[in-house]
Amino acid sequence: MTSVLNSPVARRQGLLGRFAGHRGALAGALLLLLVIAGAALADGFFPRDPMRIVAAPELWPLQESQHLLGSDAMGRDIAAMIVHGARASLLIGAFAALTATLIGVTVGALAGYCGGWIDEIVMRVAELFQTIPNLIFLLCIVAILGPTLTHITLAIGFVSWNGIARLTRAEFLSLRERDFVNACRASGMSDLRIVLGEILPNALPPIIVLSSLTVASAILFESALSFLGLGDPNIASWGRMIGDGRTLIRTSWFICAIPGAAIMLTVLALNLVGDGLNDALNPKLGHR
């Protein structure tokens, strides 16, 4: 019978306690919740198209009460574009990280569990991807497929799986010869059940941490694409706002600074949450 101390409820309480003990993680989680709330309520705050012209060009923040963050060079409301841009950035980051995690875990599990010539071939392919700079590879994919939201998300996920695959492989190499895995083999359990039911759950904690950091990287990739003019032209984007305002950096610097601050704070929050998850999911770090 499972003891009270080892029950799922006790383990969850231990995880929450370790996460709550990380002040930076709590601050990051609060900031991330604010960004998510702004994205979720974007239509309530600004129900109309954020790309439409609503004011005189280059209004400074607080210059007019209707447009608290001012307007850009075309007269679009910066506040509306910020909250709608949060939705686009978070969606792209989350789904790109999910895509990268699915590819990376599949590739890493195959290489780490099978070993031998399969491991050699898979890892040589991974090294081939690693020789191409991610941003250049991403620019090529988006330029070929077209700058739509779906293509951008899939492309970012496709260039971000390498680190997750290597981490998954290392975890599987460490776990595949453990006694509990050998006992499963001796009992006649299939390889698929061993991988999905026994090894993968034990390898998940560091993978979850790296996946949370991949969300931050995906947001930065999307911002870089939009800054270079390869973002989806039909959506408001923080990177696009910076790109549109870069020619006015000397006269109306706030047009770039506000979305730049939004990107910085969101990425910082995700990194702090990832650091907190690392401490919470790794009991050896609980004393920190």
Short mmCIF file of N, CA, C and O in Angstrom, two decimals, residues 2-19 280-281 283:
data_model
loop_
_atom_site.label_atom_id
_atom_site.label_comp_id
_atom_site.label_asym_id
_atom_site.label_seq_id
_atom_site.Cartn_x
_atom_site.Cartn_y
_atom_site.Cartn_z
N THR A 2 0.51 2.23 -0.81
CA THR A 2 1.30 3.46 -0.88
C THR A 2 1.17 4.23 0.42
O THR A 2 0.08 4.46 0.91
N SER A 3 2.30 4.64 0.98
CA SER A 3 2.27 5.39 2.23
C SER A 3 1.75 6.79 1.97
O SER A 3 1.71 7.29 0.84
N VAL A 4 1.33 7.43 3.08
CA VAL A 4 0.80 8.79 2.98
C VAL A 4 1.87 9.74 2.46
O VAL A 4 1.61 10.60 1.64
N LEU A 5 3.12 9.53 2.90
CA LEU A 5 4.20 10.44 2.50
C LEU A 5 4.53 10.31 1.03
O LEU A 5 5.02 11.24 0.41
N ASN A 6 4.27 9.10 0.45
CA ASN A 6 4.60 8.89 -0.96
C ASN A 6 3.38 8.96 -1.86
O ASN A 6 3.42 8.59 -3.02
N SER A 7 2.26 9.40 -1.32
CA SER A 7 1.04 9.48 -2.10
C SER A 7 1.15 10.58 -3.15
O SER A 7 1.96 11.51 -3.01
N PRO A 8 0.34 10.51 -4.21
CA PRO A 8 0.38 11.57 -5.24
C PRO A 8 0.09 12.95 -4.67
O PRO A 8 0.67 13.94 -5.10
N VAL A 9 -0.84 13.02 -3.70
CA VAL A 9 -1.16 14.32 -3.10
C VAL A 9 0.06 14.89 -2.39
O VAL A 9 0.38 16.08 -2.52
N ALA A 10 0.76 14.04 -1.63
CA ALA A 10 1.95 14.51 -0.91
C ALA A 10 3.03 14.95 -1.88
O ALA A 10 3.72 15.95 -1.65
N ARG A 11 3.18 14.21 -2.98
CA ARG A 11 4.20 14.60 -3.97
C ARG A 11 3.86 15.94 -4.61
O ARG A 11 4.73 16.78 -4.83
N ARG A 12 2.56 16.13 -4.93
CA ARG A 12 2.16 17.41 -5.52
C ARG A 12 2.40 18.56 -4.55
O ARG A 12 2.84 19.64 -4.94
N GLN A 13 2.10 18.32 -3.27
CA GLN A 13 2.32 19.36 -2.28
C GLN A 13 3.81 19.67 -2.15
O GLN A 13 4.20 20.82 -1.96
N GLY A 14 4.65 18.62 -2.27
CA GLY A 14 6.09 18.85 -2.22
C GLY A 14 6.58 19.67 -3.40
O GLY A 14 7.41 20.57 -3.25
N LEU A 15 6.04 19.36 -4.60
CA LEU A 15 6.41 20.12 -5.79
C LEU A 15 5.99 21.58 -5.66
O LEU A 15 6.77 22.50 -5.95
N LEU A 16 4.76 21.79 -5.20
CA LEU A 16 4.27 23.16 -5.04
C LEU A 16 5.06 23.91 -3.99
O LEU A 16 5.34 25.10 -4.13
N GLY A 17 5.43 23.20 -2.92
CA GLY A 17 6.22 23.84 -1.87
C GLY A 17 7.58 24.27 -2.36
O GLY A 17 8.04 25.38 -2.05
N ARG A 18 8.25 23.41 -3.13
CA ARG A 18 9.56 23.77 -3.66
C ARG A 18 9.46 24.91 -4.67
O ARG A 18 10.31 25.79 -4.71
N PHE A 19 8.39 24.88 -5.49
CA PHE A 19 8.20 25.97 -6.46
C PHE A 19 7.91 27.28 -5.73
O PHE A 19 8.44 28.33 -6.09
N ALA A 280 11.76 22.56 -8.54
CA ALA A 280 10.64 21.80 -7.99
C ALA A 280 10.67 20.34 -8.42
O ALA A 280 10.35 19.45 -7.63
N LEU A 281 11.05 20.09 -9.68
CA LEU A 281 11.03 18.73 -10.20
C LEU A 281 12.28 17.95 -9.87
O LEU A 281 12.31 16.73 -10.06
N PRO A 283 14.39 17.06 -6.73
CA PRO A 283 14.48 17.13 -5.27
C PRO A 283 15.88 17.46 -4.77
O PRO A 283 16.05 18.00 -3.69
#
